[in-house]
Coordinates of C-alpha atoms in Angstrom, one line a residue:
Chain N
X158 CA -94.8 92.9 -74.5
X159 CA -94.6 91.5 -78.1
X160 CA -91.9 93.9 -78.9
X161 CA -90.2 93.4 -76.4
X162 CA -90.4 89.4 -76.6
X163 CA -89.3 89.4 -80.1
X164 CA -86.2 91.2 -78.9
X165 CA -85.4 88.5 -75.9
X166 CA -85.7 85.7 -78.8
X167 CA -84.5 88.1 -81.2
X168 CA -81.4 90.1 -81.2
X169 CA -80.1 89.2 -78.0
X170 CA -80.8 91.1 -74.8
X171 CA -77.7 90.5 -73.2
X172 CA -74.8 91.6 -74.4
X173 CA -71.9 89.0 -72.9
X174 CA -68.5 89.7 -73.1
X175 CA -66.7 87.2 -75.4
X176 CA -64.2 86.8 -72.7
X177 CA -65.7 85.0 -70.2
X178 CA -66.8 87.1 -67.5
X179 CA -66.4 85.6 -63.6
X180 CA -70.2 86.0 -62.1
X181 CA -71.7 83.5 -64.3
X182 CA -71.4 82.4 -68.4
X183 CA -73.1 80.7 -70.3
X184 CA -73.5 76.7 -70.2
X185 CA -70.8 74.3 -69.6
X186 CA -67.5 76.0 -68.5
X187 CA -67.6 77.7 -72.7
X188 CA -66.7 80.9 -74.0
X189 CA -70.0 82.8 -75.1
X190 CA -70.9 85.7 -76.9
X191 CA -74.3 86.9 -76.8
X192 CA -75.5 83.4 -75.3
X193 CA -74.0 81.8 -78.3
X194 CA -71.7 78.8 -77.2
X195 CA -69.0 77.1 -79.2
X196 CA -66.7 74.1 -78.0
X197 CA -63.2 74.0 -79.0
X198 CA -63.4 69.6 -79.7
X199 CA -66.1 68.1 -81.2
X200 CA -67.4 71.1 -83.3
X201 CA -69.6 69.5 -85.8
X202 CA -71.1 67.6 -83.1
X203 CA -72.3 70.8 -81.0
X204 CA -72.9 72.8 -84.2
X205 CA -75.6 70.3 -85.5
X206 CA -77.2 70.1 -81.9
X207 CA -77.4 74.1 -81.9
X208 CA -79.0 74.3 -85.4
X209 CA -81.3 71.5 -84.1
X210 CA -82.1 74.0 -81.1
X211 CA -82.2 76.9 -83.1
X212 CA -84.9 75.7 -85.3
X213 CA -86.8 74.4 -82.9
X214 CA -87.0 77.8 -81.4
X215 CA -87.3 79.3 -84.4
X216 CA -90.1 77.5 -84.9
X217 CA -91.6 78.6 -81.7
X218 CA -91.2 82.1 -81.7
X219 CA -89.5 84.8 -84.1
X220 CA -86.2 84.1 -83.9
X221 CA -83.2 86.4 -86.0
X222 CA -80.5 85.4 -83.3
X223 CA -81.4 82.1 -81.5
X224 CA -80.5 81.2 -78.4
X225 CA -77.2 78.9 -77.2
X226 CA -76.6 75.7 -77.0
X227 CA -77.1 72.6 -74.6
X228 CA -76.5 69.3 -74.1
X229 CA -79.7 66.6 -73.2
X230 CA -78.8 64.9 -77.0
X231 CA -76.1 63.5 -75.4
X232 CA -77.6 61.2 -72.4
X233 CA -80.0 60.5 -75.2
X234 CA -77.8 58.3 -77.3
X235 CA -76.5 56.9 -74.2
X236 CA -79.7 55.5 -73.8
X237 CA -81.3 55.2 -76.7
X238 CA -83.8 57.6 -78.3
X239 CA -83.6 60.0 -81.1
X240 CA -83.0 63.5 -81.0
X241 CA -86.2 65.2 -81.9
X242 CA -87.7 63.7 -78.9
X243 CA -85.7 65.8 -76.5
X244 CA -85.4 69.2 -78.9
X245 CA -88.7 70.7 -76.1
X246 CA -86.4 69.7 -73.5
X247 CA -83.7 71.1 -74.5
X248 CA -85.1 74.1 -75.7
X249 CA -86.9 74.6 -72.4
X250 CA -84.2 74.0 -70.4
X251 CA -82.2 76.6 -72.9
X252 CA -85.0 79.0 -72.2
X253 CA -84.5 78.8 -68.4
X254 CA -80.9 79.0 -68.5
X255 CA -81.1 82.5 -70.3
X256 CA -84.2 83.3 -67.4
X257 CA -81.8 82.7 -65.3
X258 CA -78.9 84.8 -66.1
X259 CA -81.4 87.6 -67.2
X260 CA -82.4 87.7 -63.5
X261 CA -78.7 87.3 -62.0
X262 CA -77.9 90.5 -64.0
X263 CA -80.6 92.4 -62.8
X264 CA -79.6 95.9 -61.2
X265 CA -81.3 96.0 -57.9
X266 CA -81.0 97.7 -55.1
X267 CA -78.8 97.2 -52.4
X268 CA -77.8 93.7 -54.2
X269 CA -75.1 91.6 -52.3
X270 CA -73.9 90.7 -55.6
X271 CA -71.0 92.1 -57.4
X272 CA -72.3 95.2 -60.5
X273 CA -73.3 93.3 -63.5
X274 CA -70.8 94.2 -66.3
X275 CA -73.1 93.2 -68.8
X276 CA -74.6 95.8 -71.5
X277 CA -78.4 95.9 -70.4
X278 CA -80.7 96.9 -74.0
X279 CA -83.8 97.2 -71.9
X280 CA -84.9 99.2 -68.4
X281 CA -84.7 97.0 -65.1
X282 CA -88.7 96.3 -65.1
X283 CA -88.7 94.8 -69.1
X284 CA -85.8 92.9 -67.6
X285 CA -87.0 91.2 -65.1
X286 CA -90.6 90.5 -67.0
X287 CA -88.3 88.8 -69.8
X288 CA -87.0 86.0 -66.9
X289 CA -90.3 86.4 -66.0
X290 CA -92.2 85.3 -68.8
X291 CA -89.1 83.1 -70.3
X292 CA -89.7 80.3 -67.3
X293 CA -93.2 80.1 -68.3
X294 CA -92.9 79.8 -72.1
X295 CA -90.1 76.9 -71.7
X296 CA -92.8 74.8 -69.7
X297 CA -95.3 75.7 -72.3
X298 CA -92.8 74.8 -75.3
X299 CA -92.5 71.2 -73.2
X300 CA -96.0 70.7 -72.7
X301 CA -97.5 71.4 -76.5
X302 CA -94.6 69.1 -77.6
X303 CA -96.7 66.2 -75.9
X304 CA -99.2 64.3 -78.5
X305 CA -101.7 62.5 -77.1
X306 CA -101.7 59.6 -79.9
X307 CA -98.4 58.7 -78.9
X308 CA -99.2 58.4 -75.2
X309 CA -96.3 59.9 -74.2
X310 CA -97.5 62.6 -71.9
X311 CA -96.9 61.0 -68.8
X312 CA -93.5 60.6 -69.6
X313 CA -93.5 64.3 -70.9
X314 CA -95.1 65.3 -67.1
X315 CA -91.6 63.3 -65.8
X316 CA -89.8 65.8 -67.6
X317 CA -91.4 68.8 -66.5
X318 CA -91.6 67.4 -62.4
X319 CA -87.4 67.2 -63.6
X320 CA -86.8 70.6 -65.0
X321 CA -89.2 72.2 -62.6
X322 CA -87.6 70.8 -59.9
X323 CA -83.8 71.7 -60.9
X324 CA -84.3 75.2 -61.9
X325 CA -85.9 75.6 -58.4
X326 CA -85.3 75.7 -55.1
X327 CA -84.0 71.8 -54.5
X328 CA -81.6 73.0 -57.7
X329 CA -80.2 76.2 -59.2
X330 CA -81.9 78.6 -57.1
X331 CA -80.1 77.2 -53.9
X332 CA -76.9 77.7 -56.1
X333 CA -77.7 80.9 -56.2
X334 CA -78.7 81.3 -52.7
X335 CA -75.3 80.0 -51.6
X336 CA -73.9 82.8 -54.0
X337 CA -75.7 85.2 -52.9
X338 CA -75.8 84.5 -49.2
X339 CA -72.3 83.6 -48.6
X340 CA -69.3 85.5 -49.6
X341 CA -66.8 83.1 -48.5
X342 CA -65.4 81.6 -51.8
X343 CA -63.3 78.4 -49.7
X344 CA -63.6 75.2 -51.4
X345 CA -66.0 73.4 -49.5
X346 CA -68.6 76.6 -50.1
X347 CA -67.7 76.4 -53.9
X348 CA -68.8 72.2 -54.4
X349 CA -72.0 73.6 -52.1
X350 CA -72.7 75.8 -54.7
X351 CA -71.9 74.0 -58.0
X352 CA -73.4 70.8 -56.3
X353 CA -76.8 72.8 -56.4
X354 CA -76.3 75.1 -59.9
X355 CA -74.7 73.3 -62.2
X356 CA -74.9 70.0 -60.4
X357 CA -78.4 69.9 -61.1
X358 CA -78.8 71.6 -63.8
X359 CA -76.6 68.9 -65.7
X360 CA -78.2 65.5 -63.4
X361 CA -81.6 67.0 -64.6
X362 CA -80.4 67.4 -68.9
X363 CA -79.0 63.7 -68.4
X364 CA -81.8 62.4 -66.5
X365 CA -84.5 64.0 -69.0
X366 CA -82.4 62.4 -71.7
X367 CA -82.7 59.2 -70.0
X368 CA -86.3 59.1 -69.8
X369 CA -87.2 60.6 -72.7
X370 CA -85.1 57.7 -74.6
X371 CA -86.6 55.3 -72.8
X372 CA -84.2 54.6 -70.4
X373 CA -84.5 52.0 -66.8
X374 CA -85.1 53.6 -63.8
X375 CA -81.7 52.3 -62.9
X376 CA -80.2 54.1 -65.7
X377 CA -81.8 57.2 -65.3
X378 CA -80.3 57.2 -62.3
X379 CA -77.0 56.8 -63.5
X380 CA -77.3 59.2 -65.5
X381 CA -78.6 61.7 -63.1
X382 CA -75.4 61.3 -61.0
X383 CA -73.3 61.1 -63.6
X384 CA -74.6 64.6 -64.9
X385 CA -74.6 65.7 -61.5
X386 CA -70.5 64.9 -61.2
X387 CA -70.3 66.5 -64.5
X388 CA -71.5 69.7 -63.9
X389 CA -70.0 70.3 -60.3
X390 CA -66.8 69.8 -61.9
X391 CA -67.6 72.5 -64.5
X392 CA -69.3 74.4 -61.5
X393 CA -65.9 74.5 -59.2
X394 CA -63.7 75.0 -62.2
X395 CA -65.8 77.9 -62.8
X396 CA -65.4 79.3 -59.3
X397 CA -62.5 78.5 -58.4
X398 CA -60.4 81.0 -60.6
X399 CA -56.8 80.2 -58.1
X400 CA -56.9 76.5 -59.5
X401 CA -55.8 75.5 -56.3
X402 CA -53.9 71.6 -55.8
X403 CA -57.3 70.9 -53.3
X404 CA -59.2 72.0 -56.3
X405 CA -57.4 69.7 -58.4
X406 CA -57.8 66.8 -56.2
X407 CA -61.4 67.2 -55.7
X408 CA -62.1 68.0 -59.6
X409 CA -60.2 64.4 -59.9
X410 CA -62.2 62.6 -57.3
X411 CA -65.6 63.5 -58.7
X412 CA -64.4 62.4 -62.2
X413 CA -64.0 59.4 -61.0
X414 CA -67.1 59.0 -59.7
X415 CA -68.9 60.3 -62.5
X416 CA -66.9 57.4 -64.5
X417 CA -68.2 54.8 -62.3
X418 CA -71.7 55.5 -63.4
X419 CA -71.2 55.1 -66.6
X420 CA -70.6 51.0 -66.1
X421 CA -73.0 49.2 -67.7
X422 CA -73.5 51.3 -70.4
X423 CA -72.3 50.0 -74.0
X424 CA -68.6 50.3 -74.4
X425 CA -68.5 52.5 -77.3
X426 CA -71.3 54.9 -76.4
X427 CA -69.4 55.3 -73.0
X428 CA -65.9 56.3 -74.7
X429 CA -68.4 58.6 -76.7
X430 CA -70.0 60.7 -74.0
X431 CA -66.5 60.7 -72.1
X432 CA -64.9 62.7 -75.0
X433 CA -67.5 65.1 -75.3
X434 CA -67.0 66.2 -71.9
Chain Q
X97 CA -82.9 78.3 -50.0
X98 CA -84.6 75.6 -47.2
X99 CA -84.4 78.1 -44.5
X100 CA -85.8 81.0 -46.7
X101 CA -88.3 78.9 -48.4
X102 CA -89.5 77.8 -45.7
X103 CA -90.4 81.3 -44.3
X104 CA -92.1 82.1 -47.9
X105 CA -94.2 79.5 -47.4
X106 CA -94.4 79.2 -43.8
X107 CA -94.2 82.9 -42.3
X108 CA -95.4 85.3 -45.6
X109 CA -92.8 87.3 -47.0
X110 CA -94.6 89.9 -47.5
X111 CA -97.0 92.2 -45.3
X112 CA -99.3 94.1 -46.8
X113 CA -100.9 96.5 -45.6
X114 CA -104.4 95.8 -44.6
X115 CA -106.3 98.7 -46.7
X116 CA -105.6 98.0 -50.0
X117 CA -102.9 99.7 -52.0
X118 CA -103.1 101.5 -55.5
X119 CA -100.6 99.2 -57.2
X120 CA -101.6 95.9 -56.7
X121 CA -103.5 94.2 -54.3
X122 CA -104.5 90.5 -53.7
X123 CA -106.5 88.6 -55.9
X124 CA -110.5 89.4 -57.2
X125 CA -110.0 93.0 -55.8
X126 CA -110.4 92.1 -52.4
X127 CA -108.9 93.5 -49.4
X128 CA -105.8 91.3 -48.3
X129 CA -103.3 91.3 -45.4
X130 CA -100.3 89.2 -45.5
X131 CA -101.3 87.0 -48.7
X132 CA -105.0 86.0 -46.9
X133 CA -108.1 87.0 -48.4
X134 CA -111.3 87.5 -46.9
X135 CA -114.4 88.0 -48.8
X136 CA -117.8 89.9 -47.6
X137 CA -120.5 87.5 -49.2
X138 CA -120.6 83.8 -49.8
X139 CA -117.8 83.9 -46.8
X140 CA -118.5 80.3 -45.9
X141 CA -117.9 78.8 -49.5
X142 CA -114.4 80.6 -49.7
X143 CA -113.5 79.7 -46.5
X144 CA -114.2 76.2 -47.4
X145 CA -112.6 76.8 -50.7
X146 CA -109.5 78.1 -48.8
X147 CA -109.0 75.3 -46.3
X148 CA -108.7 73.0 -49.0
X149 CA -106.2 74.9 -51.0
X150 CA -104.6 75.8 -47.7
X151 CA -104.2 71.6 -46.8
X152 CA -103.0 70.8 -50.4
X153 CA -100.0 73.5 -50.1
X154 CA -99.5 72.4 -46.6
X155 CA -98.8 69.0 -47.7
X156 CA -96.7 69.5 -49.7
X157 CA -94.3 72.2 -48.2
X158 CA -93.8 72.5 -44.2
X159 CA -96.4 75.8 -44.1
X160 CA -97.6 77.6 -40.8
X161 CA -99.1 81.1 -42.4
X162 CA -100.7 79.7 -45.8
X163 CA -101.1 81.8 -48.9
X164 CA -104.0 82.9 -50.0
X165 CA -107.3 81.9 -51.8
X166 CA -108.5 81.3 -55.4
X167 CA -111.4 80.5 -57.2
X168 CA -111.0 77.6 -59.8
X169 CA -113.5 75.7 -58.0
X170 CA -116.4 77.5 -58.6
X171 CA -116.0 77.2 -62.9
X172 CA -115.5 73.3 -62.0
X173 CA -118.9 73.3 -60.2
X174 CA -120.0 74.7 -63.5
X175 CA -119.0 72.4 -65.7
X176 CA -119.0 69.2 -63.2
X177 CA -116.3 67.5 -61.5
X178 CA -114.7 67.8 -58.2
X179 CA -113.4 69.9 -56.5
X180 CA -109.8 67.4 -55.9
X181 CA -109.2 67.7 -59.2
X182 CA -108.8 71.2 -59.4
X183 CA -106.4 72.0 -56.3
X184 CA -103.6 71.3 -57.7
X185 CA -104.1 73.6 -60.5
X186 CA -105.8 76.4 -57.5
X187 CA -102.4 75.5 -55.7
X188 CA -100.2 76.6 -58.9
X189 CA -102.0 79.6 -59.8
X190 CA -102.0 81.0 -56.0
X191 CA -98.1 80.4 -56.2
X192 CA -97.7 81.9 -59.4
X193 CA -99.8 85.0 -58.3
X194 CA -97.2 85.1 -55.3
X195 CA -94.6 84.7 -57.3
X196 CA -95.8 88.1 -59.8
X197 CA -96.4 89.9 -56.2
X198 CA -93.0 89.2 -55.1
X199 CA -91.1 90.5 -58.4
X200 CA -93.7 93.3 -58.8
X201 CA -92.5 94.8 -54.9
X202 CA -88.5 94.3 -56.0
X203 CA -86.6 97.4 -55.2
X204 CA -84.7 97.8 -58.5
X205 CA -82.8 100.4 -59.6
X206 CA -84.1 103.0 -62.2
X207 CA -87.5 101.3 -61.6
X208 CA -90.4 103.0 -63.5
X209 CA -92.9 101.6 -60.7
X210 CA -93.6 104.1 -58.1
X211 CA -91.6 102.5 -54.2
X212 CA -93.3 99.4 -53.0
X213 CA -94.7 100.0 -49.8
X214 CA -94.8 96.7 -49.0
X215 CA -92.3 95.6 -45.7
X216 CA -90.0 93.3 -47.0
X217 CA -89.0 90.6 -44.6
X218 CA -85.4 89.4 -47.2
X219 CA -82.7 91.3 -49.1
X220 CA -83.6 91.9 -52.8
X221 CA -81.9 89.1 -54.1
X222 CA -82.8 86.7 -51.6
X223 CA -87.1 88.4 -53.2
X224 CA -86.2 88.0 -56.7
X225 CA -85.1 84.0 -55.8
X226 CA -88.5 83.7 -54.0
X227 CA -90.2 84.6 -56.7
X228 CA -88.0 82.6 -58.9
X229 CA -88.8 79.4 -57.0
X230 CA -92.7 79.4 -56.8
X231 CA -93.2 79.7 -60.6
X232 CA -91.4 76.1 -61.1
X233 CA -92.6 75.1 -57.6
X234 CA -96.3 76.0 -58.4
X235 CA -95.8 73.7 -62.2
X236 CA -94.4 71.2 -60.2
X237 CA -97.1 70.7 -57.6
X238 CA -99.3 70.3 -61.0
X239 CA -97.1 68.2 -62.5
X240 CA -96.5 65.6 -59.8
X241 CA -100.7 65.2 -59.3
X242 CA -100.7 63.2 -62.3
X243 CA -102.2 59.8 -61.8
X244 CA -101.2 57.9 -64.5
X245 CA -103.4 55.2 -63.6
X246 CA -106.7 57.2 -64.3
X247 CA -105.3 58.3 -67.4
X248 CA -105.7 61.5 -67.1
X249 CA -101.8 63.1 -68.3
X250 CA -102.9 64.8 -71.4
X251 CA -105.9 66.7 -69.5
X252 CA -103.1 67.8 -67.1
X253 CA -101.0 69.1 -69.4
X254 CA -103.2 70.9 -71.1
X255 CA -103.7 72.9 -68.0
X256 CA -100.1 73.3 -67.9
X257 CA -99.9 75.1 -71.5
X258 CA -102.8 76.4 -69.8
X259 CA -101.0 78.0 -66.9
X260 CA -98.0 78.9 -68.6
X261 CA -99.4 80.7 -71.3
X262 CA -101.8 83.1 -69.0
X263 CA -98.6 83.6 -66.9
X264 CA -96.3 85.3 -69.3
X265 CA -96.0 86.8 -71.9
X266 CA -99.3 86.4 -73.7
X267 CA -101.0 87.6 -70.2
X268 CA -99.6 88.5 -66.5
X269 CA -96.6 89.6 -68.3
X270 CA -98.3 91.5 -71.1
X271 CA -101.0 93.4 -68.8
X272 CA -97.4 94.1 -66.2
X273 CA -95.7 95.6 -69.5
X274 CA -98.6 97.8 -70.0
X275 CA -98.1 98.9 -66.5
X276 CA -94.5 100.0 -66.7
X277 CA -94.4 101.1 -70.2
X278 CA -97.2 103.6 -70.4
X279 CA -98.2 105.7 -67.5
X280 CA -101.1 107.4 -69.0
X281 CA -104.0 106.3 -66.9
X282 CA -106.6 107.1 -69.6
X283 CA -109.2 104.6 -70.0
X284 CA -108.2 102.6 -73.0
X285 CA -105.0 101.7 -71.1
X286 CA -106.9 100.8 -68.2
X287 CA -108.9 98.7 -70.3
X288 CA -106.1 96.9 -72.5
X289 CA -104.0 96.0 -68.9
X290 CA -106.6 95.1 -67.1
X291 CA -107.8 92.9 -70.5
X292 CA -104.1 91.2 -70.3
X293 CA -103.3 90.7 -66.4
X294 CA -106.9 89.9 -64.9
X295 CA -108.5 88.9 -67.7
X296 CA -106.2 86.6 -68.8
X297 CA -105.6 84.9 -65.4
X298 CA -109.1 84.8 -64.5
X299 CA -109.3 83.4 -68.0
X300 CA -107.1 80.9 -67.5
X301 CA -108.5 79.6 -64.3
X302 CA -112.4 79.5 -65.5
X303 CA -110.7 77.4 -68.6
X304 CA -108.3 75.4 -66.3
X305 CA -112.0 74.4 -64.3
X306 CA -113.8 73.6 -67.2
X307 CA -111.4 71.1 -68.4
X308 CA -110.4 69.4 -65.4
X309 CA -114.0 69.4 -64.6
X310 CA -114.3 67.5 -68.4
X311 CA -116.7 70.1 -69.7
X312 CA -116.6 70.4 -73.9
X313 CA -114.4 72.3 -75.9
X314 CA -117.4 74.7 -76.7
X315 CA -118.2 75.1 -72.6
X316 CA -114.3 75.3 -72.3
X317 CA -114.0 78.5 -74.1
X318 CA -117.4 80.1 -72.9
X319 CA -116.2 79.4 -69.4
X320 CA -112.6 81.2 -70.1
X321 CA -114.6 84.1 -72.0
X322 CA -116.7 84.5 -68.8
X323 CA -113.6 84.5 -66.9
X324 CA -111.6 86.7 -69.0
X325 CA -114.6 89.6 -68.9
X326 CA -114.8 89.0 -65.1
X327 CA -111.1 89.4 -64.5
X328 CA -111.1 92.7 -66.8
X329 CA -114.3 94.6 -64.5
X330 CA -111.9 93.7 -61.9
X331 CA -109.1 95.0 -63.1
X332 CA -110.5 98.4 -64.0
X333 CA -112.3 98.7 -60.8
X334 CA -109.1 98.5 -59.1
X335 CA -106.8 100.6 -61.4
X336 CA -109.3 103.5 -61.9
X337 CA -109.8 105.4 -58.4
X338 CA -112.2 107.9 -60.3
X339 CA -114.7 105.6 -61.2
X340 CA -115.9 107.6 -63.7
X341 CA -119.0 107.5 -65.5
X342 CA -117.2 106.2 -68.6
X343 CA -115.8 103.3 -66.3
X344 CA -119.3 102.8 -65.0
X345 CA -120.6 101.9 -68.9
X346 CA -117.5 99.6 -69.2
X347 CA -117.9 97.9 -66.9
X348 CA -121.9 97.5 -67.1
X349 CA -121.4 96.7 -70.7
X350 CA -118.2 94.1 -70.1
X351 CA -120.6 92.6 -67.2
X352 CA -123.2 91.5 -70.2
X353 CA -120.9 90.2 -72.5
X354 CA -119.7 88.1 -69.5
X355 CA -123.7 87.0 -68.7
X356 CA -124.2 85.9 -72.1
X357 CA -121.1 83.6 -72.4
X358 CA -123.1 81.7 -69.9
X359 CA -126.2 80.8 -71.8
X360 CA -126.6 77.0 -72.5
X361 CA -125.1 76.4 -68.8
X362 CA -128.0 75.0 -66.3
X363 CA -129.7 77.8 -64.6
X364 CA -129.4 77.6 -60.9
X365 CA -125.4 77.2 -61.5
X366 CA -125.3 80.4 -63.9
X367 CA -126.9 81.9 -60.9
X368 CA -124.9 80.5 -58.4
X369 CA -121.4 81.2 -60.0
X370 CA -123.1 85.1 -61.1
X371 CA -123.7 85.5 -56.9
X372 CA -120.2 84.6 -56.4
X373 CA -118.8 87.6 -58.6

């Protein structure tokens, strides 16, 4: 398996299409190639945040191409914090991501999901052992990050109950059970489905960042729903590839919610996080 | 996902066939039907030891059929402790075992693995998310028994790196790649898979015992020696149908370096715990 690890955190086992494919790309609505993302605005800022990741991974396992990119950083310095105490995080939510989409792309039989068009380097078994044993190794990356003489680990145990809990079946995997189980692609199915994927996905990066900076309840909270307005938008966007007026309107309406959670936050930092997304 | 995890959990997924099958079977060798084990000797203790795991998982997920049975209890005993302690961690492993079952039985394309003859209750994809959801479900359960008030987060995250690490790549997942990248059956192979996937879990689980049960770092890795040596006899027994006379010396001399990694441990529990194997 060692071989074939260093080739999942290696050179990249996935060969995505630089234009972005409609079954699933990488994180936040971006272009990828070969889960590598890049942002169009605020390029330094996502460019340190990705070599912060990278090393941190690098560091973790043999790494010649790292992984992609993702965002906890950013509910971080809503809150407070610094950055190197969410880099496990952020790695191991990175980690499950790229299960993830390893396991979406899997070639099985009589599978209810459109063919993958990716380029697959490995057989369907090594495949699915890679998703298999990335889950695992995220948690683990989390778990050694805790140091006892800082007694933090309760606080790095909130973490885990968050990602555990998003990339499974109260979070992305019922995404993906509404993808897979319901072919109708009408609006209301579509904010189902990017509710539970990216909806979570995003409540659970802000909320870690919130607790991991030290954040109130109340404001983890906030955050939460605010990253959970986030990434359904990105989610339905996604989806929704007619860009229909009702899209429009409902892509409006949960903005405005996910603004409204943001009050009480520090003026500046609010103005901050807005632009980013 | 509700409605279909509540049938993994409640009604089994999966039935297997009641005479055990060549390619994998339920836990410790044993013969299994529809995720339940039943054992010949000590039947009372498991049963015990499988109500209790059955009323933790049944707490916290709506179960009617419950999953199956695992021994974590037994290298607690060992060490000292209770038995509490250890069923969250009983309740993780069982799910990630599942979990491994589930993916190991998918029906992928250009498999290498000879057809599951399992019945499979769900569509592929709606298997793969099963699987998919108990790995973070099982962490989770461990996760959220944390008790910060008896100051006991660090122990359970240690369990955790633990867990994750005998679950992928550096264990289940290695011993599975032996599986479907070399299909010699020769001895040696046996050996190194069996070393990997049993070992390693039953490694993990004598460790996982020992250090929720507060035994030493020296009884710690005696305890996951023992386990790993009994997890290997297990797995060769089960992947060599020959039982050859070569398997028959392995296994004898693997079953005394697995004795003597209990010196040091009071005598009527090294004889207790050597009944129960």
């Amino acid at each position: 398996m060692a071989r074939a690890l260093s080739h999942i955190h290696g050179n990249p086992i996935f060969h995505v299409p630089y234009t972005p494919i409609p079954t699933r790309q990488c994180p936040s609505n971006l272009p990828c190639r070969l889960f590598k993302v890049t942002m169009s605005s605020n390029q330094s800022y996502w460019t340190s945040i990705n070599a912060d990741i990278e090393a941190h991974l690098k560091q973790a396992i043999p790494v010649r191409e790292p992984l992609s990119v993702f965002e906890p950083m950013n509910h971080l310095n809503l809150v407070g914090g610094h950055r190197d105490q969410a880099l496990p995080a952020a790695s191991a939510l990175q980690l499950m991501y790229a299960a993830s989409f390893a396991h979406e792309h899997l070639p099985l039989t009589q599978s209810c999901r459109p063919k993958s068009e990716i380029q697959h380097l490995y057989g369907p078994n090594i495949e699915l052992l890679i998703g298999d044993a990335m889950i695992p190794f995220g948690l683990e990356l989390l778990a050694v990050s805790d140091d006892p003489t800082q007694k933090n680990s309760d606080r790095v145990l909130r973490v885990m109950v968050e990602i555990t809990r998003a990339i499974g079946s109260q979070g992305m995997v019922h995404g993906q059970y509404y993808e897979v189980e319901y072919e109708s692609s009408c609006i209301r199915q579509n904010e189902r489905a990017s509710e539970k994927y990216e909806g979570t996905l995003h409540g659970c990066v802000a909320a870690c960042g919130a607790i991991l900076g030290g954040g109130s309840e109340v404001e983890i909270e906030k955050m939460r729903r605010y990253g959970v307005y986030i990434g359904k938008i990105q989610g339905m966007i996604r989806r929704d590839e007619r860009k229909s007026k009702d899209l429009k309107e409902l892509v409006e309406e949960t903005r405005k919610l996910a603004t409204n959670k943001l009050s009480g936050f520090n003026e500046a930092k609010v103005e901050a996080i807005s632009k980013l997304f």
